[in-house]
Amino acid sequence: EIVLTQSPATLSLSPGERATLSCRASESVSSYLAWYQQKPGQAPRLLIYDASNRATGIPARFSGSGSGTDFTLTISSLEPEDFAVYYCQQRRNWPRGLTFGGGTKVEI
Amino acid sequence: EVQLLESGGDLVRPEGSLGLSCAASGFTFNSYAMSWVRQAPGKGLEWVSTISASGGTTYYADSVKGRFTISRDNSKNTFYLQMSTLTAEDTAVYFCAKGLPITRPYYFDCWGQGTLVTVSS
């Protein structure tokens, strides 16, 4: 099973600052990686798929990059509504499985 | 507006069974793969199962294979998860989720609000 390790576990920032979140895979997942945002008590929301494609309706301040084993989600300037937990997800071995990372909490 | 609405979550005893439903609206249901993803209390996300648009192909996580069955009724715009031989490790909020268009069923662009399954004696 491919393991995704997200870092840091918690990121403490202020509105207006830049957030850089990391997701590292235990083996190459090519560009088959997505990012989701989850707020407390809510369902996840798809932000990025195939490493760098923004999902429909996602603001341009969210961007994804990387390939192989190292990926980054960047929020260029944090808005108050961006404070949440972010998960990465890979599908390299589909349909033999999907895995999610452990999450990074972005807090004020 | 795309909407997914789960139902069926409940308290169930270990070794028991439970069925979940997810009613879909706002999109052409029979054109999309659908999935279940769960989240144990205070934990991260875990993919559970996916069913193809036609219902002819199903996929399962190893942790639920042989115990859970995913199915769909395209005439009712609804899909299901039948769970059996439940253990405490199955305690979680279960989300239903819609896949991206045909070539990317493994990315989930719309989610339900979740339904809680608690396995406890």
PDB file of C-alpha atoms in Angstrom:
ATOM      1  CA  GLU A   1       0.000   0.000   0.000  1.00  0.00           C
ATOM      2  CA  ILE A   2       1.232   3.476  -0.853  1.00  0.00           C
ATOM      3  CA  VAL A   3       1.540   5.626   2.263  1.00  0.00           C
ATOM      4  CA  LEU A   4       1.090   9.391   2.091  1.00  0.00           C
ATOM      5  CA  THR A   5       2.820  11.447   4.782  1.00  0.00           C
ATOM      6  CA  GLN A   6       1.684  15.018   5.244  1.00  0.00           C
ATOM      7  CA  SER A   7       3.708  17.716   6.939  1.00  0.00           C
ATOM      8  CA  PRO A   8       3.572  19.635   9.066  1.00  0.00           C
ATOM      9  CA  ALA A   9       0.785  18.178  11.172  1.00  0.00           C
ATOM     10  CA  THR A  10      -0.248  21.685  12.171  1.00  0.00           C
ATOM     11  CA  LEU A  11       0.518  25.001  10.517  1.00  0.00           C
ATOM     12  CA  SER A  12      -0.097  28.162  12.518  1.00  0.00           C
ATOM     13  CA  LEU A  13      -0.476  31.221  10.311  1.00  0.00           C
ATOM     14  CA  SER A  14      -2.364  34.499  10.058  1.00  0.00           C
ATOM     15  CA  PRO A  15      -4.797  35.738   7.402  1.00  0.00           C
ATOM     16  CA  GLY A  16      -2.909  37.112   4.431  1.00  0.00           C
ATOM     17  CA  GLU A  17       0.077  34.819   4.902  1.00  0.00           C
ATOM     18  CA  ARG A  18       1.188  32.145   2.475  1.00  0.00           C
ATOM     19  CA  ALA A  19       0.608  28.491   3.407  1.00  0.00           C
ATOM     20  CA  THR A  20       2.756  25.681   2.044  1.00  0.00           C
ATOM     21  CA  LEU A  21       1.601  22.128   2.771  1.00  0.00           C
ATOM     22  CA  SER A  22       3.586  19.024   1.890  1.00  0.00           C
ATOM     23  CA  CYS A  23       2.530  15.500   0.926  1.00  0.00           C
ATOM     24  CA  ARG A  24       5.137  12.791   0.421  1.00  0.00           C
ATOM     25  CA  ALA A  25       4.369   9.366  -1.063  1.00  0.00           C
ATOM     26  CA  SER A  26       6.183   6.166  -0.097  1.00  0.00           C
ATOM     27  CA  GLU A  27       6.606   5.415  -3.791  1.00  0.00           C
ATOM     28  CA  SER A  28       5.915   7.282  -7.001  1.00  0.00           C
ATOM     29  CA  VAL A  29       2.278   8.143  -7.668  1.00  0.00           C
ATOM     30  CA  SER A  30       3.121   9.981 -10.888  1.00  0.00           C
ATOM     31  CA  SER A  31       0.724  12.962 -10.955  1.00  0.00           C
ATOM     32  CA  TYR A  32      -2.218  11.010  -9.561  1.00  0.00           C
ATOM     33  CA  LEU A  33      -2.721  13.136  -6.472  1.00  0.00           C
ATOM     34  CA  ALA A  34      -5.580  15.235  -5.150  1.00  0.00           C
ATOM     35  CA  TRP A  35      -6.032  17.700  -2.297  1.00  0.00           C
ATOM     36  CA  TYR A  36      -9.161  18.159  -0.184  1.00  0.00           C
ATOM     37  CA  GLN A  37     -10.189  20.708   2.426  1.00  0.00           C
ATOM     38  CA  GLN A  38     -12.320  19.732   5.403  1.00  0.00           C
ATOM     39  CA  LYS A  39     -13.816  22.079   7.967  1.00  0.00           C
ATOM     40  CA  PRO A  40     -15.127  20.834  11.341  1.00  0.00           C
ATOM     41  CA  GLY A  41     -18.415  18.994  11.020  1.00  0.00           C
ATOM     42  CA  GLN A  42     -18.389  19.222   7.242  1.00  0.00           C
ATOM     43  CA  ALA A  43     -17.648  16.926   4.341  1.00  0.00           C
ATOM     44  CA  PRO A  44     -14.366  17.274   2.467  1.00  0.00           C
ATOM     45  CA  ARG A  45     -14.172  19.514  -0.594  1.00  0.00           C
ATOM     46  CA  LEU A  46     -12.056  18.707  -3.622  1.00  0.00           C
ATOM     47  CA  LEU A  47      -9.518  21.455  -4.304  1.00  0.00           C
ATOM     48  CA  ILE A  48      -6.926  20.015  -6.687  1.00  0.00           C
ATOM     49  CA  TYR A  49      -6.731  16.851  -8.790  1.00  0.00           C
ATOM     50  CA  ASP A  50      -3.969  15.326 -10.886  1.00  0.00           C
ATOM     51  CA  ALA A  51      -1.502  17.290  -8.764  1.00  0.00           C
ATOM     52  CA  SER A  52      -2.124  20.725 -10.268  1.00  0.00           C
ATOM     53  CA  ASN A  53      -5.655  21.031 -11.704  1.00  0.00           C
ATOM     54  CA  ARG A  54      -8.044  23.178  -9.721  1.00  0.00           C
ATOM     55  CA  ALA A  55     -11.504  21.711  -9.285  1.00  0.00           C
ATOM     56  CA  THR A  56     -14.544  23.634 -10.429  1.00  0.00           C
ATOM     57  CA  GLY A  57     -15.178  26.756  -8.377  1.00  0.00           C
ATOM     58  CA  ILE A  58     -11.911  26.664  -6.430  1.00  0.00           C
ATOM     59  CA  PRO A  59     -10.285  30.095  -6.014  1.00  0.00           C
ATOM     60  CA  ALA A  60      -7.007  30.798  -7.777  1.00  0.00           C
ATOM     61  CA  ARG A  61      -5.202  31.302  -4.461  1.00  0.00           C
ATOM     62  CA  PHE A  62      -5.097  27.491  -4.182  1.00  0.00           C
ATOM     63  CA  SER A  63      -2.434  25.824  -6.311  1.00  0.00           C
ATOM     64  CA  GLY A  64      -0.882  22.395  -6.421  1.00  0.00           C
ATOM     65  CA  SER A  65       2.470  21.206  -7.687  1.00  0.00           C
ATOM     66  CA  GLY A  66       4.736  18.192  -7.724  1.00  0.00           C
ATOM     67  CA  SER A  67       5.035  14.745  -9.238  1.00  0.00           C
ATOM     68  CA  GLY A  68       6.479  11.394  -8.307  1.00  0.00           C
ATOM     69  CA  THR A  69       6.758  11.355  -4.525  1.00  0.00           C
ATOM     70  CA  ASP A  70       6.734  15.015  -3.461  1.00  0.00           C
ATOM     71  CA  PHE A  71       3.749  17.314  -3.707  1.00  0.00           C
ATOM     72  CA  THR A  72       2.841  20.759  -2.428  1.00  0.00           C
ATOM     73  CA  LEU A  73      -0.414  22.600  -1.868  1.00  0.00           C
ATOM     74  CA  THR A  74       0.060  26.353  -1.722  1.00  0.00           C
ATOM     75  CA  ILE A  75      -2.476  28.887  -0.512  1.00  0.00           C
ATOM     76  CA  SER A  76      -1.059  32.184  -1.703  1.00  0.00           C
ATOM     77  CA  SER A  77      -2.820  34.462   0.782  1.00  0.00           C
ATOM     78  CA  LEU A  78      -4.897  32.908   3.541  1.00  0.00           C
ATOM     79  CA  GLU A  79      -8.506  33.984   3.883  1.00  0.00           C
ATOM     80  CA  PRO A  80     -10.358  33.443   7.204  1.00  0.00           C
ATOM     81  CA  GLU A  81     -12.390  30.635   5.617  1.00  0.00           C
ATOM     82  CA  ASP A  82      -9.231  28.705   4.665  1.00  0.00           C
ATOM     83  CA  PHE A  83      -8.485  27.605   8.207  1.00  0.00           C
ATOM     84  CA  ALA A  84      -9.260  23.903   8.037  1.00  0.00           C
ATOM     85  CA  VAL A  85      -7.703  20.456   7.686  1.00  0.00           C
ATOM     86  CA  TYR A  86      -6.210  19.527   4.323  1.00  0.00           C
ATOM     87  CA  TYR A  87      -5.806  15.971   3.047  1.00  0.00           C
ATOM     88  CA  CYS A  88      -3.920  14.602   0.068  1.00  0.00           C
ATOM     89  CA  GLN A  89      -5.129  11.469  -1.743  1.00  0.00           C
ATOM     90  CA  GLN A  90      -3.471   9.231  -4.316  1.00  0.00           C
ATOM     91  CA  ARG A  91      -4.881   6.793  -6.839  1.00  0.00           C
ATOM     92  CA  ARG A  92      -1.688   5.349  -8.359  1.00  0.00           C
ATOM     93  CA  ASN A  93      -2.776   1.726  -8.052  1.00  0.00           C
ATOM     94  CA  TRP A  94      -6.431   2.212  -8.939  1.00  0.00           C
ATOM     95  CA  PRO A  95      -8.517   0.102  -8.846  1.00  0.00           C
ATOM     96  CA  ARG A  96      -6.480  -1.757  -6.258  1.00  0.00           C
ATOM     97  CA  GLY A  97      -7.038   1.083  -3.855  1.00  0.00           C
ATOM     98  CA  LEU A  98      -6.928   4.709  -2.867  1.00  0.00           C
ATOM     99  CA  THR A  99      -5.184   6.201   0.123  1.00  0.00           C
ATOM    100  CA  PHE A 100      -5.349   9.489   1.966  1.00  0.00           C
ATOM    101  CA  GLY A 101      -2.685  11.270   3.948  1.00  0.00           C
ATOM    102  CA  GLY A 102      -3.086  11.948   7.642  1.00  0.00           C
ATOM    103  CA  GLY A 103      -3.930  15.614   7.144  1.00  0.00           C
ATOM    104  CA  THR A 104      -2.467  19.027   7.911  1.00  0.00           C
ATOM    105  CA  LYS A 105      -4.402  21.397  10.105  1.00  0.00           C
ATOM    106  CA  VAL A 106      -4.060  25.065   9.152  1.00  0.00           C
ATOM    107  CA  GLU A 107      -4.902  27.144  12.187  1.00  0.00           C
ATOM    108  CA  ILE A 108      -4.758  30.761  13.189  1.00  0.00           C
TER     109      ILE A 108
ATOM    110  CA  GLU B   1     -27.435  21.811  -7.621  1.00  0.00           C
ATOM    111  CA  VAL B   2     -25.663  18.520  -7.023  1.00  0.00           C
ATOM    112  CA  GLN B   3     -26.794  16.928  -3.768  1.00  0.00           C
ATOM    113  CA  LEU B   4     -26.052  13.680  -1.983  1.00  0.00           C
ATOM    114  CA  LEU B   5     -28.007  12.619   1.060  1.00  0.00           C
ATOM    115  CA  GLU B   6     -26.964   9.641   3.164  1.00  0.00           C
ATOM    116  CA  SER B   7     -29.216   7.741   5.513  1.00  0.00           C
ATOM    117  CA  GLY B   8     -29.127   4.609   7.584  1.00  0.00           C
ATOM    118  CA  GLY B   9     -26.445   5.306  10.148  1.00  0.00           C
ATOM    119  CA  ASP B  10     -27.174   3.779  13.526  1.00  0.00           C
ATOM    120  CA  LEU B  11     -25.825   2.057  16.603  1.00  0.00           C
ATOM    121  CA  VAL B  12     -25.217  -1.626  15.903  1.00  0.00           C
ATOM    122  CA  ARG B  13     -23.753  -4.449  17.937  1.00  0.00           C
ATOM    123  CA  PRO B  14     -20.466  -6.129  17.011  1.00  0.00           C
ATOM    124  CA  GLU B  15     -20.948  -8.847  14.388  1.00  0.00           C
ATOM    125  CA  GLY B  16     -24.155  -7.111  13.321  1.00  0.00           C
ATOM    126  CA  SER B  17     -25.239  -5.759   9.948  1.00  0.00           C
ATOM    127  CA  LEU B  18     -26.394  -2.394   8.671  1.00  0.00           C
ATOM    128  CA  GLY B  19     -27.334  -0.845   5.354  1.00  0.00           C
ATOM    129  CA  LEU B  20     -26.626   2.709   4.223  1.00  0.00           C
ATOM    130  CA  SER B  21     -28.265   4.599   1.376  1.00  0.00           C
ATOM    131  CA  CYS B  22     -27.240   7.660  -0.591  1.00  0.00           C
ATOM    132  CA  ALA B  23     -29.825   9.531  -2.638  1.00  0.00           C
ATOM    133  CA  ALA B  24     -28.449  11.692  -5.437  1.00  0.00           C
ATOM    134  CA  SER B  25     -29.925  14.640  -7.283  1.00  0.00           C
ATOM    135  CA  GLY B  26     -28.877  17.462  -9.571  1.00  0.00           C
ATOM    136  CA  PHE B  27     -26.797  15.438 -12.027  1.00  0.00           C
ATOM    137  CA  THR B  28     -27.084  12.510 -14.433  1.00  0.00           C
ATOM    138  CA  PHE B  29     -26.623   9.794 -11.830  1.00  0.00           C
ATOM    139  CA  ASN B  30     -26.132   6.897 -14.246  1.00  0.00           C
ATOM    140  CA  SER B  31     -23.105   8.624 -15.791  1.00  0.00           C
ATOM    141  CA  TYR B  32     -20.919   8.693 -12.687  1.00  0.00           C
ATOM    142  CA  ALA B  33     -19.089   6.255 -10.484  1.00  0.00           C
ATOM    143  CA  MET B  34     -20.054   6.608  -6.839  1.00  0.00           C
ATOM    144  CA  SER B  35     -18.092   5.851  -3.699  1.00  0.00           C
ATOM    145  CA  TRP B  36     -18.179   5.524   0.054  1.00  0.00           C
ATOM    146  CA  VAL B  37     -15.459   7.097   2.202  1.00  0.00           C
ATOM    147  CA  ARG B  38     -15.386   6.880   5.981  1.00  0.00           C
ATOM    148  CA  GLN B  39     -13.841   8.827   8.813  1.00  0.00           C
ATOM    149  CA  ALA B  40     -13.387   7.376  12.264  1.00  0.00           C
ATOM    150  CA  PRO B  41     -13.958   9.846  15.119  1.00  0.00           C
ATOM    151  CA  GLY B  42     -11.101  12.334  15.221  1.00  0.00           C
ATOM    152  CA  LYS B  43      -9.229  10.512  12.462  1.00  0.00           C
ATOM    153  CA  GLY B  44      -8.485  10.906   8.771  1.00  0.00           C
ATOM    154  CA  LEU B  45     -10.291   9.738   5.667  1.00  0.00           C
ATOM    155  CA  GLU B  46     -10.423   6.136   4.463  1.00  0.00           C
ATOM    156  CA  TRP B  47     -11.755   5.047   1.075  1.00  0.00           C
ATOM    157  CA  VAL B  48     -14.198   2.152   1.456  1.00  0.00           C
ATOM    158  CA  SER B  49     -15.728   1.235  -1.895  1.00  0.00           C
ATOM    159  CA  THR B  50     -16.580   2.413  -5.412  1.00  0.00           C
ATOM    160  CA  ILE B  51     -19.173   1.299  -7.922  1.00  0.00           C
ATOM    161  CA  SER B  52     -19.026   2.077 -11.629  1.00  0.00           C
ATOM    162  CA  ALA B  53     -21.659   4.150 -13.375  1.00  0.00           C
ATOM    163  CA  SER B  54     -23.466   1.113 -14.718  1.00  0.00           C
ATOM    164  CA  GLY B  55     -23.100  -0.830 -11.492  1.00  0.00           C
ATOM    165  CA  GLY B  56     -21.281  -3.599 -13.296  1.00  0.00           C
ATOM    166  CA  THR B  57     -17.947  -3.126 -11.532  1.00  0.00           C
ATOM    167  CA  THR B  58     -17.242  -2.718  -7.853  1.00  0.00           C
ATOM    168  CA  TYR B  59     -14.086  -2.070  -5.863  1.00  0.00           C
ATOM    169  CA  TYR B  60     -13.390  -2.451  -2.163  1.00  0.00           C
ATOM    170  CA  ALA B  61     -10.729  -1.572   0.354  1.00  0.00           C
ATOM    171  CA  ASP B  62      -9.007  -4.632   1.770  1.00  0.00           C
ATOM    172  CA  SER B  63     -10.338  -3.725   5.220  1.00  0.00           C
ATOM    173  CA  VAL B  64     -13.945  -4.293   4.142  1.00  0.00           C
ATOM    174  CA  LYS B  65     -13.639  -6.824   1.325  1.00  0.00           C
ATOM    175  CA  GLY B  66     -15.936  -9.788   1.886  1.00  0.00           C
ATOM    176  CA  ARG B  67     -17.958  -7.937   4.525  1.00  0.00           C
ATOM    177  CA  PHE B  68     -19.347  -4.900   2.679  1.00  0.00           C
ATOM    178  CA  THR B  69     -21.331  -4.811  -0.566  1.00  0.00           C
ATOM    179  CA  ILE B  70     -21.870  -1.722  -2.683  1.00  0.00           C
ATOM    180  CA  SER B  71     -24.766  -1.535  -5.131  1.00  0.00           C
ATOM    181  CA  ARG B  72     -26.844   1.026  -6.979  1.00  0.00           C
ATOM    182  CA  ASP B  73     -30.284   1.504  -8.477  1.00  0.00           C
ATOM    183  CA  ASN B  74     -29.993   3.964 -11.329  1.00  0.00           C
ATOM    184  CA  SER B  75     -33.773   4.117 -11.690  1.00  0.00           C
ATOM    185  CA  LYS B  76     -33.923   5.561  -8.164  1.00  0.00           C
ATOM    186  CA  ASN B  77     -30.760   7.695  -8.333  1.00  0.00           C
ATOM    187  CA  THR B  78     -29.612   5.891  -5.208  1.00  0.00           C
ATOM    188  CA  PHE B  79     -26.699   3.731  -4.203  1.00  0.00           C
ATOM    189  CA  TYR B  80     -26.122   1.614  -1.170  1.00  0.00           C
ATOM    190  CA  LEU B  81     -23.600   0.061   1.185  1.00  0.00           C
ATOM    191  CA  GLN B  82     -24.565  -3.148   2.919  1.00  0.00           C
ATOM    192  CA  MET B  83     -22.262  -3.837   5.843  1.00  0.00           C
ATOM    193  CA  SER B  84     -21.988  -7.099   7.754  1.00  0.00           C
ATOM    194  CA  THR B  85     -19.808  -8.642  10.446  1.00  0.00           C
ATOM    195  CA  LEU B  86     -19.217  -5.174  11.831  1.00  0.00           C
ATOM    196  CA  THR B  87     -16.494  -4.480  14.381  1.00  0.00           C
ATOM    197  CA  ALA B  88     -15.575  -1.489  16.501  1.00  0.00           C
ATOM    198  CA  GLU B  89     -13.024  -0.551  13.831  1.00  0.00           C
ATOM    199  CA  ASP B  90     -15.926   0.158  11.454  1.00  0.00           C
ATOM    200  CA  THR B  91     -17.200   2.939  13.716  1.00  0.00           C
ATOM    201  CA  ALA B  92     -17.065   6.079  11.604  1.00  0.00           C
ATOM    202  CA  VAL B  93     -18.936   8.750   9.746  1.00  0.00           C
ATOM    203  CA  TYR B  94     -19.660   7.322   6.312  1.00  0.00           C
ATOM    204  CA  PHE B  95     -19.698   9.787   3.443  1.00  0.00           C
ATOM    205  CA  CYS B  96     -21.060   9.072   0.013  1.00  0.00           C
ATOM    206  CA  ALA B  97     -19.198  10.790  -2.791  1.00  0.00           C
ATOM    207  CA  LYS B  98     -19.489  11.378  -6.501  1.00  0.00           C
ATOM    208  CA  GLY B  99     -16.542  10.770  -8.798  1.00  0.00           C
ATOM    209  CA  LEU B 100     -15.267  13.203 -11.377  1.00  0.00           C
ATOM    210  CA  PRO B 101     -16.375  12.482 -14.957  1.00  0.00           C
ATOM    211  CA  ILE B 102     -15.756   9.055 -16.436  1.00  0.00           C
ATOM    212  CA  THR B 103     -11.971   9.088 -16.723  1.00  0.00           C
ATOM    213  CA  ARG B 104     -11.393  10.070 -13.082  1.00  0.00           C
ATOM    214  CA  PRO B 105     -13.859   8.182 -10.865  1.00  0.00           C
ATOM    215  CA  TYR B 106     -11.307   8.075  -8.050  1.00  0.00           C
ATOM    216  CA  TYR B 107     -11.401  11.808  -7.298  1.00  0.00           C
ATOM    217  CA  PHE B 108     -14.487  12.963  -5.417  1.00  0.00           C
ATOM    218  CA  ASP B 109     -16.002  16.328  -6.305  1.00  0.00           C
ATOM    219  CA  CYS B 110     -19.238  16.165  -4.345  1.00  0.00           C
ATOM    220  CA  TRP B 111     -19.874  14.652  -0.925  1.00  0.00           C
ATOM    221  CA  GLY B 112     -22.853  13.998   1.284  1.00  0.00           C
ATOM    222  CA  GLN B 113     -23.022  15.320   4.824  1.00  0.00           C
ATOM    223  CA  GLY B 114     -22.173  11.929   6.306  1.00  0.00           C
ATOM    224  CA  THR B 115     -24.002   9.387   8.435  1.00  0.00           C
ATOM    225  CA  LEU B 116     -22.634   7.992  11.686  1.00  0.00           C
ATOM    226  CA  VAL B 117     -22.230   4.264  12.191  1.00  0.00           C
ATOM    227  CA  THR B 118     -21.374   3.223  15.736  1.00  0.00           C
ATOM    228  CA  VAL B 119     -20.468  -0.376  16.463  1.00  0.00           C
ATOM    229  CA  SER B 120     -20.707  -1.078  20.162  1.00  0.00           C
ATOM    230  CA  SER B 121     -22.230  -3.538  22.568  1.00  0.00           C
TER     231      SER B 121
END
